């Protein structure tokens, strides 16, 4: 029997990196996803057909991490392929790039496809745990925010802890955003390690930055629920500044963030691990969304127009 499963892409609205240390963060699934299929084959072990569209070099750069990730997922699920193997096929409409949750989406999709193939009937909570283990193959000690968004969908308040806090945020209406891809593949493990090293070196400076990030999350949650987009945009801009201060932005990211703001986006910031990858711009109307996306595309970058906070996304 063919097993099938999906995992959503994601955009972090607030507090990537800070989330690793227990600071609350806000993340949204986006309306693009990876689909995994699992089929039996007449040999042992697993094969992979990765048909996902991707930014140049993305798949090549991640190949070893991807192998490690799949082996971790299989181990966590106690799946023995020594007698009868499987073929995993990845597809879907999520364009793989850094910062958009491509690794988490594939881990969730694979875990669900395996659950389907072996008739395991796993719950979303169990899928999320397995996908977390898969994410460890890509970036060592992830906070779990990406796989959580990818599994459950929607807009989520996430706090890492002994038991993670995972709460849905439901805005009155979906909110238009634009994501822009610098086309640079970034290494999240290196970005997270860099923050750790600098934080240890400058504890006082980093404490101040982290305290403000914590504060911003609460203000942002209120702004989302009140549909106060001006305030929300301001907070995104401030969050980007904090991310610059912990040195995870880049020239390309700063350029695109400025471009989006100049075009009327109410706020813009890097999203995800940084050092390349994607930005997210707040564009709460179709016209503004088009304007900002067009301006970014004119500079030769890929964009994604989507909404956050839709009830079933997605
Ligand atoms: C990556 O999408 C988000 C980071 O905060 C890492 C993590 O939370 O595991 C940079």
CSV table of C-alpha atoms and ligand atoms in Angstrom, one decimal:
chain,number,residue,atom,x,y,z
A,1,UNK,CA,0.0,0.0,0.0
A,2,UNK,CA,1.2,3.5,-0.8
A,3,UNK,CA,1.4,5.8,2.3
A,4,UNK,CA,1.0,9.5,1.9
A,5,UNK,CA,1.4,12.5,4.2
A,6,UNK,CA,1.8,16.3,4.1
A,7,UNK,CA,3.7,18.9,6.1
A,8,UNK,CA,3.3,22.7,5.8
A,9,UNK,CA,6.0,25.2,5.2
A,10,UNK,CA,6.2,28.0,7.9
A,11,UNK,CA,7.1,31.6,8.5
A,12,UNK,CA,8.4,32.8,11.9
A,13,UNK,CA,6.8,36.2,12.6
A,14,UNK,CA,8.7,36.8,15.9
A,15,UNK,CA,11.7,35.6,17.8
A,16,UNK,CA,13.6,33.0,15.8
A,17,UNK,CA,16.8,32.3,17.6
A,18,UNK,CA,15.5,33.8,20.9
A,19,UNK,CA,13.0,30.9,20.9
A,20,UNK,CA,15.9,28.4,21.3
A,21,UNK,CA,16.4,29.9,24.9
A,22,UNK,CA,12.7,29.7,25.9
A,23,UNK,CA,11.7,33.2,24.8
A,24,UNK,CA,8.1,33.0,23.3
A,25,UNK,CA,7.8,33.1,19.6
A,26,UNK,CA,5.1,33.4,17.0
A,27,UNK,CA,5.0,31.2,13.9
A,28,UNK,CA,2.6,30.5,11.2
A,29,UNK,CA,2.1,27.7,8.8
A,30,UNK,CA,1.9,28.9,5.2
A,31,UNK,CA,-0.4,27.6,2.5
A,32,UNK,CA,2.4,25.6,0.8
A,33,UNK,CA,3.3,22.1,1.7
A,34,UNK,CA,5.5,19.1,1.0
A,35,UNK,CA,3.9,15.7,0.2
A,36,UNK,CA,5.6,12.5,1.0
A,37,UNK,CA,4.8,9.1,-0.5
A,38,UNK,CA,6.1,5.8,0.8
A,39,UNK,CA,5.9,2.6,-1.3
A,40,UNK,CA,7.4,-0.9,-0.8
A,41,UNK,CA,10.3,-2.0,-2.9
A,42,UNK,CA,11.9,-5.4,-3.4
A,43,UNK,CA,15.1,-4.8,-1.6
A,44,UNK,CA,16.2,-3.7,1.9
A,45,UNK,CA,16.8,-0.2,3.1
A,46,UNK,CA,15.3,3.0,1.7
A,47,UNK,CA,15.5,5.0,-1.6
A,48,UNK,CA,14.6,8.7,-2.0
A,49,UNK,CA,13.1,10.5,-5.0
A,50,UNK,CA,13.3,14.1,-4.1
A,51,UNK,CA,11.1,15.9,-6.7
A,52,UNK,CA,10.7,19.1,-4.7
A,53,UNK,CA,11.4,22.4,-6.4
A,54,UNK,CA,14.3,24.1,-4.7
A,55,UNK,CA,16.6,27.1,-4.7
A,56,UNK,CA,19.9,26.2,-6.5
A,57,UNK,CA,22.2,24.2,-4.3
A,58,UNK,CA,19.6,23.8,-1.5
A,59,UNK,CA,19.2,20.0,-2.0
A,60,UNK,CA,22.9,19.4,-2.7
A,61,UNK,CA,23.9,21.3,0.5
A,62,UNK,CA,21.4,19.4,2.7
A,63,UNK,CA,21.9,15.9,1.3
A,64,UNK,CA,23.9,14.5,4.2
A,65,UNK,CA,21.6,16.1,6.8
A,66,UNK,CA,18.6,14.7,4.9
A,67,UNK,CA,20.0,11.2,5.1
A,68,UNK,CA,20.6,11.5,8.8
A,69,UNK,CA,17.2,13.0,9.3
A,70,UNK,CA,15.4,10.1,7.5
A,71,UNK,CA,17.4,7.5,9.5
A,72,UNK,CA,16.5,9.2,12.7
A,73,UNK,CA,12.8,9.2,11.8
A,74,UNK,CA,12.9,5.5,10.9
A,75,UNK,CA,14.7,4.7,14.2
A,76,UNK,CA,12.3,6.8,16.3
A,77,UNK,CA,9.4,4.9,14.7
A,78,UNK,CA,11.1,1.5,15.2
A,79,UNK,CA,10.8,0.7,11.4
A,80,UNK,CA,13.0,-2.2,10.3
A,81,UNK,CA,13.9,-2.1,6.6
A,82,UNK,CA,16.4,-5.0,6.7
A,83,UNK,CA,13.9,-7.4,5.0
A,84,UNK,CA,11.6,-5.2,3.0
A,85,UNK,CA,12.6,-1.7,2.0
A,86,UNK,CA,10.7,1.4,1.0
A,87,UNK,CA,10.9,4.2,-1.6
A,88,UNK,CA,10.2,7.7,-0.3
A,89,UNK,CA,9.1,10.3,-2.8
A,90,UNK,CA,8.9,14.0,-1.9
A,91,UNK,CA,6.8,16.4,-3.9
A,92,UNK,CA,4.4,19.3,-3.3
A,93,UNK,CA,4.1,23.0,-3.9
A,94,UNK,CA,6.5,24.2,-1.2
A,95,UNK,CA,9.6,25.7,-2.9
A,96,UNK,CA,12.6,24.6,-0.8
A,97,UNK,CA,14.7,27.5,0.5
A,98,UNK,CA,16.2,28.5,3.8
A,99,UNK,CA,13.8,30.1,6.3
A,100,UNK,CA,10.6,28.6,5.0
A,101,UNK,CA,10.5,25.4,7.0
A,102,UNK,CA,11.4,23.0,4.1
A,103,UNK,CA,13.2,20.6,6.4
A,104,UNK,CA,10.4,20.5,9.0
A,105,UNK,CA,7.8,20.1,6.3
A,106,UNK,CA,9.6,17.1,4.8
A,107,UNK,CA,10.1,15.5,8.3
A,108,UNK,CA,6.3,15.9,9.1
A,109,UNK,CA,5.3,14.6,5.6
A,110,UNK,CA,7.6,11.6,5.8
A,111,UNK,CA,6.4,10.7,9.4
A,112,UNK,CA,2.8,10.9,8.3
A,113,UNK,CA,3.4,8.9,5.1
A,114,UNK,CA,5.2,6.2,7.2
A,115,UNK,CA,2.3,6.2,9.7
A,116,UNK,CA,-0.1,5.8,6.8
A,117,UNK,CA,2.0,3.1,5.0
A,118,UNK,CA,2.4,0.9,8.2
A,119,UNK,CA,-1.2,1.7,9.4
A,120,UNK,CA,0.1,3.2,12.7
A,121,UNK,CA,-2.7,5.7,13.1
A,122,UNK,CA,-0.4,8.2,14.9
A,123,UNK,CA,-1.8,11.4,16.4
A,124,UNK,CA,-0.6,14.8,15.4
A,125,UNK,CA,1.3,15.0,18.8
A,126,UNK,CA,3.1,11.8,18.0
A,127,UNK,CA,3.9,13.0,14.4
A,128,UNK,CA,5.3,16.2,15.9
A,129,UNK,CA,7.6,14.3,18.2
A,130,UNK,CA,8.9,12.1,15.4
A,131,UNK,CA,9.4,15.1,13.1
A,132,UNK,CA,11.3,16.8,15.9
A,133,UNK,CA,13.7,13.9,15.9
A,134,UNK,CA,14.0,14.2,12.1
A,135,UNK,CA,14.7,17.9,12.5
A,136,UNK,CA,17.7,17.0,14.7
A,137,UNK,CA,19.3,15.6,11.6
A,138,UNK,CA,19.2,19.0,10.0
A,139,UNK,CA,20.1,21.2,13.0
A,140,UNK,CA,21.3,19.5,16.1
A,141,UNK,CA,19.2,21.0,18.9
A,142,UNK,CA,16.2,22.7,17.3
A,143,UNK,CA,13.7,24.5,19.4
A,144,UNK,CA,10.8,22.5,17.9
A,145,UNK,CA,9.0,25.6,16.5
A,146,UNK,CA,9.3,24.6,12.9
A,147,UNK,CA,8.0,21.0,13.1
A,148,UNK,CA,5.2,22.3,15.4
A,149,UNK,CA,3.9,24.8,12.8
A,150,UNK,CA,4.4,22.2,10.1
A,151,UNK,CA,2.4,19.6,11.9
A,152,UNK,CA,-0.5,21.5,13.4
A,153,UNK,CA,-0.9,24.4,10.8
A,154,UNK,CA,-2.4,27.8,11.7
A,155,UNK,CA,-0.8,30.6,13.7
A,156,UNK,CA,0.9,29.5,16.8
A,157,UNK,CA,2.3,30.9,20.0
A,158,UNK,CA,5.3,28.7,20.9
A,159,UNK,CA,7.4,28.5,24.0
A,160,UNK,CA,10.1,25.9,24.4
A,161,UNK,CA,10.3,24.4,27.8
A,162,UNK,CA,10.2,21.1,29.6
A,163,UNK,CA,6.8,20.8,28.1
A,164,UNK,CA,6.5,23.2,25.1
A,165,UNK,CA,3.7,25.7,25.2
A,166,UNK,CA,1.8,25.5,21.9
A,167,UNK,CA,-1.3,27.8,21.6
A,168,UNK,CA,-3.3,28.7,18.6
A,169,UNK,CA,-3.7,32.4,17.9
A,170,UNK,CA,-6.8,33.1,15.9
A,171,UNK,CA,-6.8,36.6,14.3
A,172,UNK,CA,-10.3,37.9,13.2
A,173,UNK,CA,-9.2,37.6,9.5
A,174,UNK,CA,-6.3,36.0,7.6
A,175,UNK,CA,-3.5,38.5,7.1
A,176,UNK,CA,-1.6,38.9,3.8
A,177,UNK,CA,2.2,38.6,3.8
A,178,UNK,CA,5.0,38.4,1.3
A,179,UNK,CA,8.0,36.2,1.7
A,180,UNK,CA,11.1,37.0,-0.3
A,181,UNK,CA,13.9,34.6,-0.9
A,182,UNK,CA,17.5,35.9,-1.1
A,183,UNK,CA,18.4,32.7,-2.9
A,184,UNK,CA,21.2,32.1,-0.4
A,185,UNK,CA,21.2,28.7,1.2
A,186,UNK,CA,22.0,29.1,4.9
A,187,UNK,CA,23.2,26.8,7.6
A,188,UNK,CA,20.9,27.0,10.6
A,189,UNK,CA,23.2,25.0,12.8
A,190,UNK,CA,26.0,27.5,12.2
A,191,UNK,CA,23.7,30.5,12.8
A,192,UNK,CA,22.4,29.0,16.1
A,193,UNK,CA,26.0,28.2,17.2
A,194,UNK,CA,27.2,31.7,16.4
A,195,UNK,CA,24.4,33.2,18.6
A,196,UNK,CA,25.3,30.9,21.4
A,197,UNK,CA,29.0,31.8,21.3
A,198,UNK,CA,28.4,35.6,21.2
A,199,UNK,CA,25.7,35.3,23.9
A,200,UNK,CA,28.2,33.6,26.2
A,201,UNK,CA,30.8,36.3,25.5
A,202,UNK,CA,28.5,39.2,26.0
A,203,UNK,CA,26.0,38.1,28.6
A,204,UNK,CA,24.8,41.6,29.7
A,205,UNK,CA,24.3,43.0,26.2
A,206,UNK,CA,22.5,39.8,25.2
A,207,UNK,CA,20.3,39.8,28.3
A,208,UNK,CA,19.0,43.2,27.3
A,209,UNK,CA,18.3,42.1,23.8
A,210,UNK,CA,16.6,38.9,24.9
A,211,UNK,CA,14.4,40.8,27.4
A,212,UNK,CA,13.1,43.1,24.7
A,213,UNK,CA,12.4,40.1,22.4
A,214,UNK,CA,10.4,38.6,25.2
A,215,UNK,CA,8.4,41.8,25.6
A,216,UNK,CA,7.8,42.1,21.8
A,217,UNK,CA,6.2,38.7,21.6
A,218,UNK,CA,3.4,39.6,24.1
A,219,UNK,CA,2.8,43.0,22.4
A,220,UNK,CA,2.7,41.3,19.0
A,221,UNK,CA,0.1,38.7,20.1
A,222,UNK,CA,-2.2,41.6,21.2
A,223,UNK,CA,-1.6,43.5,18.0
A,224,UNK,CA,-2.5,40.4,15.9
A,225,UNK,CA,-5.7,39.8,17.9
A,226,UNK,CA,-6.6,43.6,17.7
A,227,UNK,CA,-5.8,43.7,14.0
A,228,UNK,CA,-3.5,46.7,14.8
A,229,UNK,CA,-1.3,46.2,11.8
A,230,UNK,CA,0.6,49.5,12.2
A,231,UNK,CA,1.8,48.3,15.6
A,232,UNK,CA,2.4,44.8,14.4
A,233,UNK,CA,4.6,46.1,11.6
A,234,UNK,CA,6.5,48.3,14.0
A,235,UNK,CA,7.2,45.3,16.2
A,236,UNK,CA,8.4,43.3,13.3
A,237,UNK,CA,10.8,46.1,12.3
A,238,UNK,CA,12.0,46.2,15.9
A,239,UNK,CA,12.4,42.4,16.0
A,240,UNK,CA,14.5,42.6,12.8
A,241,UNK,CA,16.8,45.1,14.6
A,242,UNK,CA,17.3,42.7,17.5
A,243,UNK,CA,18.1,40.0,15.0
A,244,UNK,CA,20.7,42.3,13.4
A,245,UNK,CA,22.1,42.9,16.9
A,246,UNK,CA,22.6,39.2,17.5
A,247,UNK,CA,24.3,39.1,14.0
A,248,UNK,CA,22.1,36.7,12.1
A,249,UNK,CA,21.0,39.1,9.4
A,250,UNK,CA,23.0,39.7,6.1
A,251,UNK,CA,23.4,42.3,3.5
A,252,UNK,CA,20.9,40.6,1.2
A,253,UNK,CA,18.3,40.3,3.9
A,254,UNK,CA,18.7,43.9,5.0
A,255,UNK,CA,18.4,45.0,1.4
A,256,UNK,CA,15.2,43.1,0.8
A,257,UNK,CA,13.7,44.2,4.2
A,258,UNK,CA,14.4,47.9,3.2
A,259,UNK,CA,12.9,47.3,-0.3
A,260,UNK,CA,9.7,45.9,1.2
A,261,UNK,CA,9.4,48.8,3.7
A,262,UNK,CA,10.1,51.4,1.0
A,263,UNK,CA,7.3,49.8,-1.0
A,264,UNK,CA,4.8,50.3,1.8
A,265,UNK,CA,5.0,47.1,3.8
A,266,UNK,CA,4.0,47.9,7.4
A,267,UNK,CA,6.8,45.8,8.7
A,268,UNK,CA,9.5,43.5,7.4
A,269,UNK,CA,12.1,41.3,9.0
A,270,UNK,CA,14.2,38.2,8.3
A,271,UNK,CA,12.5,35.0,9.0
A,272,UNK,CA,14.0,31.7,10.1
A,273,UNK,CA,17.7,31.0,10.8
A,274,UNK,CA,18.9,34.1,8.9
A,275,UNK,CA,22.4,34.5,7.3
A,276,UNK,CA,20.5,34.1,4.0
A,277,UNK,CA,17.1,32.6,3.3
A,278,UNK,CA,13.9,34.5,3.5
A,279,UNK,CA,12.3,37.7,4.7
A,280,UNK,CA,8.7,38.2,5.7
A,281,UNK,CA,6.8,41.4,5.0
A,282,UNK,CA,3.5,42.5,6.5
A,283,UNK,CA,1.2,43.5,3.6
A,284,UNK,CA,-2.4,43.4,4.9
A,285,UNK,CA,-4.3,43.9,1.6
A,286,UNK,CA,-4.1,42.2,-1.8
A,287,UNK,CA,-2.9,45.5,-3.5
A,288,UNK,CA,-0.1,46.1,-1.0
A,289,UNK,CA,0.9,42.4,-1.2
A,290,UNK,CA,1.2,42.7,-5.0
A,291,UNK,CA,3.2,46.0,-4.9
A,292,UNK,CA,5.7,44.6,-2.4
A,293,UNK,CA,6.0,41.2,-4.2
A,294,UNK,CA,6.5,43.0,-7.6
A,295,UNK,CA,9.2,45.3,-6.2
A,296,UNK,CA,11.1,42.3,-4.8
A,297,UNK,CA,10.7,40.3,-8.0
A,298,UNK,CA,12.0,43.3,-10.0
A,299,UNK,CA,15.3,42.9,-8.2
A,300,UNK,CA,15.5,39.3,-9.4
A,301,UNK,CA,14.3,37.5,-6.2
A,302,UNK,CA,11.6,34.9,-5.8
A,303,UNK,CA,8.6,35.8,-3.7
A,304,UNK,CA,5.7,33.9,-2.2
A,305,UNK,CA,2.4,35.6,-1.5
A,306,UNK,CA,0.3,34.0,1.2
A,307,UNK,CA,-1.7,34.6,4.3
A,308,UNK,CA,-1.2,33.8,7.9
A,309,UNK,CA,-3.9,32.9,10.4
A,310,UNK,CA,-6.2,31.1,8.0
A,311,UNK,CA,-8.3,28.6,9.9
A,312,UNK,CA,-7.2,25.4,8.1
A,313,UNK,CA,-3.8,25.8,6.6
A,314,UNK,CA,-2.3,26.0,6.1
B,1,LIG,C1,14.8,28.2,12.4
B,1,LIG,O1,13.7,28.1,11.6
B,1,LIG,C2,14.5,28.8,13.7
B,1,LIG,C3,15.6,28.9,14.7
B,1,LIG,O2,15.1,29.6,15.8
B,1,LIG,C4,16.2,27.6,15.2
B,1,LIG,C5,15.2,26.8,16.1
B,1,LIG,O3,14.3,27.4,16.6
B,1,LIG,O4,15.4,25.6,16.2
B,1,LIG,C6,16.8,29.8,14.2
